[in-house]
Short mmCIF file of C-alpha atoms and ligand atoms in Angstrom, two decimals:
data_model
loop_
_atom_site.label_atom_id
_atom_site.label_comp_id
_atom_site.label_asym_id
_atom_site.label_seq_id
_atom_site.Cartn_x
_atom_site.Cartn_y
_atom_site.Cartn_z
CA MET A 3 186.49 236.68 280.86
CA LYS A 4 185.05 235.19 277.69
CA ARG A 5 181.43 235.70 276.75
CA LEU A 6 179.50 235.80 280.02
CA GLY A 7 181.99 238.31 281.47
CA TRP A 8 181.69 240.54 278.42
CA LYS A 9 177.92 240.28 278.43
CA LEU A 10 177.79 241.37 282.06
CA LEU A 11 180.22 244.23 281.40
CA LEU A 12 178.23 245.33 278.38
CA SER A 13 174.95 245.17 280.27
CA HIS A 14 176.38 247.42 283.00
CA ILE A 15 177.71 249.89 280.41
CA VAL A 16 174.33 249.93 278.66
CA VAL A 17 172.72 250.75 282.01
CA VAL A 18 175.18 253.62 282.55
CA VAL A 19 174.72 254.97 278.98
CA VAL A 20 170.93 254.80 279.17
CA GLY A 21 170.99 256.38 282.65
CA SER A 22 173.29 259.19 281.44
CA ALA A 23 171.18 259.78 278.34
CA VAL A 24 168.00 260.07 280.40
CA LEU A 25 169.80 262.36 282.84
CA GLY A 26 171.06 264.53 279.91
CA ILE A 27 167.65 264.72 278.19
CA VAL A 28 165.77 265.50 281.39
CA ALA A 29 168.36 268.12 282.38
CA HIS A 30 168.22 269.63 278.88
CA PHE A 31 164.46 270.12 278.92
CA HIS A 32 163.84 270.74 282.56
CA ALA A 33 166.86 272.87 283.61
CA PRO A 34 165.99 276.02 281.54
CA ARG A 35 162.47 276.03 282.97
CA ALA A 36 163.72 275.55 286.52
CA PHE A 37 166.34 278.24 285.97
CA GLN A 38 163.70 280.58 284.49
CA THR A 39 161.70 280.29 287.68
CA HIS A 40 164.75 281.21 289.76
CA ILE A 41 165.61 284.14 287.45
CA LEU A 42 162.07 285.48 287.86
CA ARG A 43 162.44 285.28 291.63
CA MET A 44 165.84 287.01 291.40
CA GLN A 45 164.39 289.71 289.16
CA ALA A 46 161.76 290.34 291.76
CA LEU A 47 164.59 290.99 294.21
CA ILE A 48 167.25 292.80 292.14
CA GLY A 49 165.08 294.43 289.42
CA THR A 50 164.84 293.56 285.70
CA ASP A 51 167.89 293.45 283.45
CA SER A 52 167.09 291.31 280.38
CA GLY A 53 170.81 291.23 279.34
CA LEU A 54 171.90 289.86 282.72
CA ALA A 55 169.12 287.31 282.70
CA ALA A 56 170.06 286.00 279.21
CA ASP A 57 173.72 285.91 280.25
CA LEU A 58 172.93 283.94 283.36
CA GLN A 59 170.79 281.48 281.42
CA ARG A 60 173.52 280.81 278.82
CA THR A 61 176.26 280.42 281.42
CA PHE A 62 174.02 278.18 283.43
CA SER A 63 173.27 275.94 280.40
CA GLU A 64 176.97 275.68 279.60
CA ALA A 65 177.79 274.83 283.21
CA ILE A 66 175.09 272.17 283.31
CA GLY A 67 176.36 270.69 280.03
CA GLU A 68 179.95 270.63 281.30
CA ILE A 69 178.94 269.07 284.61
CA LEU A 70 176.95 266.42 282.80
CA VAL A 71 179.85 265.53 280.47
CA VAL A 72 182.40 265.33 283.29
CA SER A 73 180.14 263.43 285.69
CA GLY A 74 178.97 261.14 282.84
CA ALA A 75 182.60 260.29 281.99
CA ALA A 76 183.43 259.75 285.67
CA ALA A 77 180.32 257.56 286.11
CA ALA A 78 181.23 255.51 283.02
CA PHE A 79 184.75 255.02 284.32
CA ALA A 80 183.54 254.02 287.79
CA ALA A 81 180.94 251.70 286.23
CA LEU A 82 183.64 250.09 284.10
CA ILE A 83 185.75 249.30 287.16
CA VAL A 84 182.80 248.15 289.31
CA SER A 85 181.23 246.08 286.55
CA SER A 86 184.58 244.44 285.73
CA PHE A 87 184.83 243.43 289.37
CA VAL A 88 181.22 242.23 289.53
CA ALA A 89 181.60 240.30 286.28
CA TRP A 90 184.78 238.71 287.57
CA ARG A 91 183.05 237.81 290.85
CA ILE A 92 180.27 236.03 288.97
CA VAL A 93 182.37 234.45 286.27
CA ALA A 94 185.28 233.21 288.41
CA PRO A 95 183.27 230.60 290.41
CA ILE A 96 181.47 229.48 287.25
CA ARG A 97 184.85 229.00 285.61
CA SER A 98 186.10 226.93 288.53
CA LEU A 99 182.88 224.84 288.37
CA THR A 100 183.48 224.27 284.66
CA ALA A 101 187.09 223.26 285.28
CA ALA A 102 186.06 220.92 288.12
CA SER A 103 183.32 219.27 286.05
CA LYS A 104 185.83 218.69 283.25
CA ARG A 105 188.21 216.99 285.68
CA ILE A 106 185.35 214.84 287.04
CA ALA A 107 184.35 213.90 283.50
CA ALA A 108 187.96 212.81 283.00
CA GLY A 109 187.62 210.45 286.01
CA ASP A 110 189.11 212.58 288.80
CA TYR A 111 186.25 212.08 291.30
CA GLY A 112 188.07 213.70 294.23
CA GLU A 113 187.48 217.13 292.66
CA ARG A 114 185.61 219.74 294.76
CA VAL A 115 184.92 223.46 294.39
CA VAL A 116 185.21 226.04 297.16
CA ALA A 117 182.35 228.54 297.39
CA GLN A 118 183.51 231.89 298.81
CA TRP A 119 180.21 233.72 299.17
CA ASP A 120 176.81 232.83 300.42
CA ASP A 121 174.75 233.21 297.25
CA GLU A 122 173.08 231.15 294.50
CA ILE A 123 176.46 230.26 293.02
CA ALA A 124 177.53 228.94 296.42
CA ASP A 125 174.35 226.79 296.42
CA LEU A 126 175.27 225.55 292.96
CA ALA A 127 178.81 224.78 294.17
CA ALA A 128 177.42 222.91 297.19
CA SER A 129 175.15 220.73 295.05
CA PHE A 130 177.99 220.20 292.61
CA ASN A 131 180.15 218.96 295.49
CA ARG A 132 177.37 216.65 296.68
CA MET A 133 177.07 215.24 293.16
CA ALA A 134 180.85 214.73 293.03
CA GLU A 135 180.74 212.96 296.42
CA THR A 136 177.98 210.60 295.22
CA LEU A 137 179.88 209.87 292.02
CA GLN A 138 183.03 209.18 294.00
CA GLN A 139 181.21 206.75 296.30
CA THR A 140 179.50 205.03 293.37
CA GLU A 141 182.82 204.64 291.61
CA ALA A 142 184.46 203.27 294.77
CA ARG A 143 181.60 200.77 295.17
CA ARG A 144 181.91 199.74 291.53
CA VAL A 145 185.63 199.05 291.90
CA GLU A 146 185.02 197.21 295.18
CA LEU A 147 182.21 195.18 293.61
CA ILE A 148 184.41 194.03 290.73
CA GLY A 149 187.10 193.00 293.23
CA ASP A 150 184.58 191.11 295.39
CA LEU A 151 183.07 189.41 292.38
CA ALA A 152 186.45 188.26 291.10
CA HIS A 153 187.21 186.93 294.57
CA GLU A 154 183.88 185.08 294.85
CA LEU A 155 184.32 183.47 291.44
CA LYS A 156 187.94 182.56 292.01
CA THR A 157 187.47 180.06 294.86
CA PRO A 158 185.01 177.65 293.20
CA LEU A 159 186.77 178.00 289.85
CA THR A 160 190.15 177.19 291.38
CA THR A 161 188.65 174.15 293.13
CA ILE A 162 187.04 172.88 289.92
CA ARG A 163 190.23 173.46 287.94
CA SER A 164 192.49 171.64 290.40
CA MET A 165 190.05 168.72 290.62
CA MET A 166 189.88 168.46 286.86
CA GLU A 167 193.69 168.57 286.69
CA GLY A 168 193.83 165.87 289.36
CA LEU A 169 191.45 163.73 287.30
CA VAL A 170 193.42 164.28 284.08
CA ASP A 171 196.72 163.45 285.79
CA GLY A 172 195.21 160.42 287.48
CA VAL A 173 196.00 161.83 290.96
CA LEU A 174 192.31 161.95 291.83
CA PRO A 175 190.22 158.81 291.42
CA ALA A 176 187.46 159.10 288.80
CA GLU A 177 184.75 158.14 291.25
CA ALA A 178 181.34 159.51 292.27
CA GLU A 179 182.80 161.40 295.27
CA THR A 180 185.10 163.49 293.07
CA PHE A 181 182.35 164.30 290.59
CA LEU A 182 180.01 165.23 293.42
CA ASP A 183 182.62 167.68 294.72
CA ILE A 184 182.86 169.25 291.27
CA GLN A 185 179.08 169.36 291.04
CA ARG A 186 178.89 171.10 294.43
CA GLU A 187 181.28 173.81 293.27
CA THR A 188 179.39 174.36 290.01
CA ARG A 189 176.15 174.60 291.97
CA ARG A 190 177.79 177.23 294.15
CA LEU A 191 178.72 179.20 291.03
CA GLN A 192 175.20 178.82 289.72
CA ARG A 193 173.72 180.05 293.01
CA LEU A 194 176.13 182.98 293.03
CA THR A 195 175.17 184.08 289.51
CA ASP A 196 171.46 183.68 290.36
CA GLU A 197 171.91 185.82 293.48
CA LEU A 198 173.89 188.40 291.53
CA ARG A 199 171.15 188.69 288.95
CA GLU A 200 168.60 189.09 291.71
CA LEU A 201 170.82 191.66 293.45
CA SER A 202 171.23 193.74 290.30
CA ARG A 203 167.48 193.61 289.71
CA THR A 204 166.64 194.72 293.25
CA GLU A 205 169.36 197.40 293.26
CA SER A 206 168.21 198.86 289.96
CA GLY A 207 164.61 198.78 291.21
CA THR A 208 163.41 196.61 288.33
CA VAL A 209 161.95 193.88 290.53
CA PRO A 210 158.21 194.37 290.18
CA ILE A 211 156.58 194.82 293.60
CA ARG A 212 152.85 194.17 293.50
CA PRO A 213 151.49 194.98 296.95
CA GLN A 214 148.20 193.44 297.95
CA PRO A 215 146.46 192.95 301.30
CA CYS A 216 148.12 189.93 302.97
CA GLU A 217 147.62 188.19 306.27
CA PRO A 218 150.95 188.58 308.11
CA GLY A 219 150.53 185.32 310.06
CA ALA A 220 149.91 183.37 306.85
CA LEU A 221 153.13 184.73 305.29
CA VAL A 222 155.11 183.56 308.33
CA GLU A 223 153.42 180.14 308.38
CA GLN A 224 154.22 179.62 304.71
CA VAL A 225 157.93 180.14 305.43
CA LEU A 226 158.06 178.19 308.69
CA GLY A 227 156.19 175.28 307.12
CA ARG A 228 158.94 174.83 304.54
CA LEU A 229 161.74 174.97 307.12
CA THR A 230 160.26 172.88 309.96
CA VAL A 231 162.13 169.72 308.99
CA GLN A 232 165.47 171.51 308.90
CA PHE A 233 164.83 172.97 312.36
CA GLU A 234 164.01 169.50 313.66
CA ASP A 235 167.13 168.04 312.05
CA LYS A 236 169.33 170.64 313.69
CA GLU A 237 167.41 170.39 316.97
CA ILE A 238 166.51 174.03 317.16
CA ARG A 239 163.19 175.04 318.72
CA LEU A 240 161.05 177.05 316.36
CA ARG A 241 158.45 179.24 318.07
CA ARG A 242 155.92 181.75 316.91
CA ASP A 243 154.49 184.66 318.80
CA ILE A 244 151.63 185.75 316.57
CA PRO A 245 148.62 187.60 318.04
CA GLU A 246 145.18 186.31 317.09
CA ARG A 247 143.83 189.43 315.48
CA LEU A 248 146.25 191.25 313.26
CA PRO A 249 145.25 193.61 310.46
CA LEU A 250 146.15 192.80 306.86
CA VAL A 251 149.40 194.31 305.61
CA SER A 252 150.11 195.75 302.18
CA ALA A 253 152.88 193.62 300.64
CA ASP A 254 153.92 191.54 297.65
CA PRO A 255 153.47 188.06 299.17
CA GLU A 256 156.09 186.40 296.98
CA ARG A 257 158.74 188.98 297.90
CA MET A 258 157.86 188.92 301.59
CA VAL A 259 158.16 185.13 301.66
CA GLN A 260 161.60 185.59 300.06
CA VAL A 261 162.64 188.08 302.78
CA LEU A 262 161.30 185.94 305.63
CA THR A 263 162.89 182.80 304.17
CA ASN A 264 166.24 184.57 304.16
CA LEU A 265 165.87 185.80 307.75
CA VAL A 266 164.55 182.53 309.19
CA GLY A 267 167.09 180.55 307.09
CA ASN A 268 169.91 182.69 308.51
CA ALA A 269 168.57 182.24 312.06
CA LEU A 270 168.66 178.48 311.46
CA GLN A 271 172.13 178.69 309.94
CA TYR A 272 173.69 180.86 312.65
CA THR A 273 172.10 179.23 315.71
CA PRO A 274 173.79 176.17 317.21
CA SER A 275 171.79 173.02 318.05
CA GLY A 276 169.72 173.37 321.20
CA GLY A 277 168.96 177.02 320.49
CA THR A 278 165.65 178.75 319.83
CA VAL A 279 164.31 180.84 316.97
CA ILE A 280 161.17 182.94 317.57
CA VAL A 281 159.16 184.72 314.90
CA ARG A 282 157.14 187.51 316.46
CA LEU A 283 154.48 189.74 314.97
CA ARG A 284 152.97 192.76 316.64
CA ARG A 285 151.03 195.80 315.68
CA ALA A 286 152.71 199.21 316.03
CA GLY A 287 150.63 202.20 314.94
CA ARG A 288 149.75 201.88 311.27
CA THR A 289 152.24 199.02 310.77
CA VAL A 290 152.81 195.40 311.66
CA VAL A 291 156.32 194.67 312.90
CA PHE A 292 158.00 191.37 311.96
CA ASN A 293 160.78 190.12 314.27
CA VAL A 294 162.99 187.09 313.64
CA GLU A 295 164.82 186.46 316.88
CA ASP A 296 167.45 183.78 317.54
CA THR A 297 169.67 182.64 320.40
CA GLY A 298 172.54 182.09 317.95
CA ILE A 299 176.08 183.33 317.48
CA GLY A 300 175.04 187.01 317.60
CA LEU A 301 176.89 189.95 316.13
CA SER A 302 179.29 192.58 317.43
CA ARG A 303 178.30 196.21 316.95
CA GLU A 304 180.65 196.52 313.93
CA GLU A 305 179.37 193.30 312.37
CA ALA A 306 175.74 194.34 312.90
CA SER A 307 176.40 197.61 311.08
CA ARG A 308 177.79 195.74 308.07
CA VAL A 309 175.59 192.67 307.55
CA PHE A 310 173.47 194.42 304.90
CA GLU A 311 176.53 195.23 302.75
CA ARG A 312 177.06 193.20 299.60
CA PHE A 313 179.32 190.15 300.10
CA TYR A 314 179.73 190.84 303.82
CA ARG A 315 180.11 187.67 305.88
CA VAL A 316 181.26 187.65 309.47
CA GLU A 317 183.07 184.38 309.09
CA LYS A 318 183.86 183.83 305.45
CA SER A 319 184.94 180.20 305.67
CA ARG A 320 181.93 179.13 307.74
CA SER A 321 179.35 180.75 305.47
CA ARG A 322 181.13 179.59 302.34
CA LEU A 323 180.73 176.03 303.61
CA HIS A 324 176.95 176.37 303.31
CA GLY A 325 177.27 178.33 300.10
CA GLY A 326 176.43 181.77 301.49
CA SER A 327 177.87 184.65 299.52
CA GLY A 328 176.75 187.47 301.80
CA ILE A 329 174.20 188.79 299.31
CA GLY A 330 170.99 187.43 300.85
CA LEU A 331 170.55 190.18 303.44
CA THR A 332 171.44 192.88 300.89
CA ILE A 333 168.61 191.64 298.64
CA ALA A 334 166.23 191.31 301.62
CA ALA A 335 167.00 194.89 302.73
CA HIS A 336 166.30 196.19 299.20
CA LEU A 337 163.01 194.30 299.05
CA VAL A 338 161.89 195.68 302.42
CA ASP A 339 162.93 199.16 301.20
CA ALA A 340 160.77 198.69 298.11
CA HIS A 341 157.83 198.07 300.46
CA GLY A 342 158.51 201.38 302.21
CA GLY A 343 160.09 199.73 305.29
CA ARG A 344 163.57 199.29 306.67
CA LEU A 345 165.29 196.06 307.66
CA THR A 346 167.29 196.42 310.89
CA VAL A 347 169.26 194.14 313.17
CA GLU A 348 169.93 194.20 316.88
CA SER A 349 172.27 191.99 318.85
CA ALA A 350 173.45 192.14 322.44
CA GLY A 351 176.85 190.93 321.17
CA PRO A 352 178.68 187.82 319.95
CA GLY A 353 177.12 184.64 321.36
CA LEU A 354 174.04 186.52 322.54
CA GLY A 355 171.69 186.02 319.58
CA SER A 356 170.29 188.50 317.08
CA THR A 357 166.93 189.97 316.12
CA PHE A 358 166.14 191.09 312.57
CA SER A 359 163.10 193.38 312.25
CA PHE A 360 161.07 195.28 309.70
CA ALA A 361 157.62 196.86 309.57
CA LEU A 362 155.00 196.67 306.84
CA PRO A 363 152.16 199.18 306.42
CA ILE A 364 148.63 198.07 307.29
CA ALA A 365 146.53 197.67 304.15
CA ASP A 366 143.87 200.36 303.60
P1 ADP B 420 174.95 184.50 303.76
O1 ADP B 420 174.46 183.93 302.49
O2 ADP B 420 176.43 184.47 303.92
O3 ADP B 420 174.20 184.02 304.96
P2 ADP B 420 173.56 186.99 304.23
O4 ADP B 420 173.60 188.27 303.45
O5 ADP B 420 172.25 186.34 304.40
O6 ADP B 420 174.62 186.06 303.55
O7 ADP B 420 174.20 187.29 305.64
C1 ADP B 420 175.41 188.02 305.74
C2 ADP B 420 176.16 187.67 306.99
O8 ADP B 420 175.46 188.16 308.13
C3 ADP B 420 176.30 186.19 307.23
O9 ADP B 420 177.40 185.66 306.52
C4 ADP B 420 176.51 186.14 308.73
O10 ADP B 420 177.86 186.38 309.04
C5 ADP B 420 175.68 187.30 309.25
N1 ADP B 420 174.37 186.86 309.73
C6 ADP B 420 173.20 186.83 309.04
N2 ADP B 420 172.18 186.39 309.81
C7 ADP B 420 172.69 186.15 311.03
C8 ADP B 420 172.15 185.70 312.27
N3 ADP B 420 170.87 185.39 312.41
N4 ADP B 420 173.01 185.58 313.33
C9 ADP B 420 174.32 185.90 313.21
N5 ADP B 420 174.89 186.32 312.07
C10 ADP B 420 174.09 186.46 310.99
#
């Protein structure tokens, strides 16, 4: 039972000893007086006999003393058994928590403790289990992330290596085309590392967000202005649905332009020629809702639930062609989170377009 068990046992015994002592002292001082009163009443009934009275008093004191010793010993014995049980009840779950935390510290994240009773220790066990669950998920994500990263780096590196080997062996001609291919792959690596740095900064919450009152329409125009040519090139109609009078929103303009650029850029990327992309703004309560709607390739329910995951791409080969690594939406979702909003997506299904939305609070 180690120390806590002994301490509990000792504390119970101390309680019993103190209780018995108080009982003994009180009985010692109070019993003769109480008895005296009864003797006086008896004498009133049966007449005075000082010898009988003294005899009764002595026998009574002895009896009281004997009763106290026997009941004290019985109480101590009962207390010993009960307190051992109570101490065991308290110490056992703490011991299993200690054992479980040692196993978790050793890397066994599947460890859980079972709480038998509904008390504070059960609450402790429940929060311990929640902590273990979070650790297990974090560890799983870490392992998955390393795997994904290795995979992302492998493709461009393999391409560069085989091209270099081709050049060295003379199989590939040393002409501009070959070098441009190599340059494209190195750019892809560069973009990936830039995105990863940005992702780690947004995930760790170290990206400074400096909210200020911004005009929502102006944020949208800034993004659309930069992308107009690309929409024209791909023959996609770009429309805005922006009400005249909208309140100012509280946002970091630089970060919001980054989020909108990602959403509108994706709409452009995943909408075939002839399609339409609409950016809508509308007021909803104390917020302004931003919608980026397209008539593009759409998403199935399962895909829609995963687009915000790191490295998730519906069609890996297609997005890799334009250099997408599936991190853009993860970063965008974190940035919207940091503004107190939530980035969501809705799609009626594959081929039926998608709508990405988020709300920003109206500036005070
Ligand atoms: P990527 O750089 O690959 O575009 P994102 O994180 O921006 O990475 O997007 C993740 C994936 O979500 C994309 O690869 C694509 O499959 C899907 N996606 C994003 N935007 C759209 C959209 N507007 N329509 C259909 N699919 C989309």
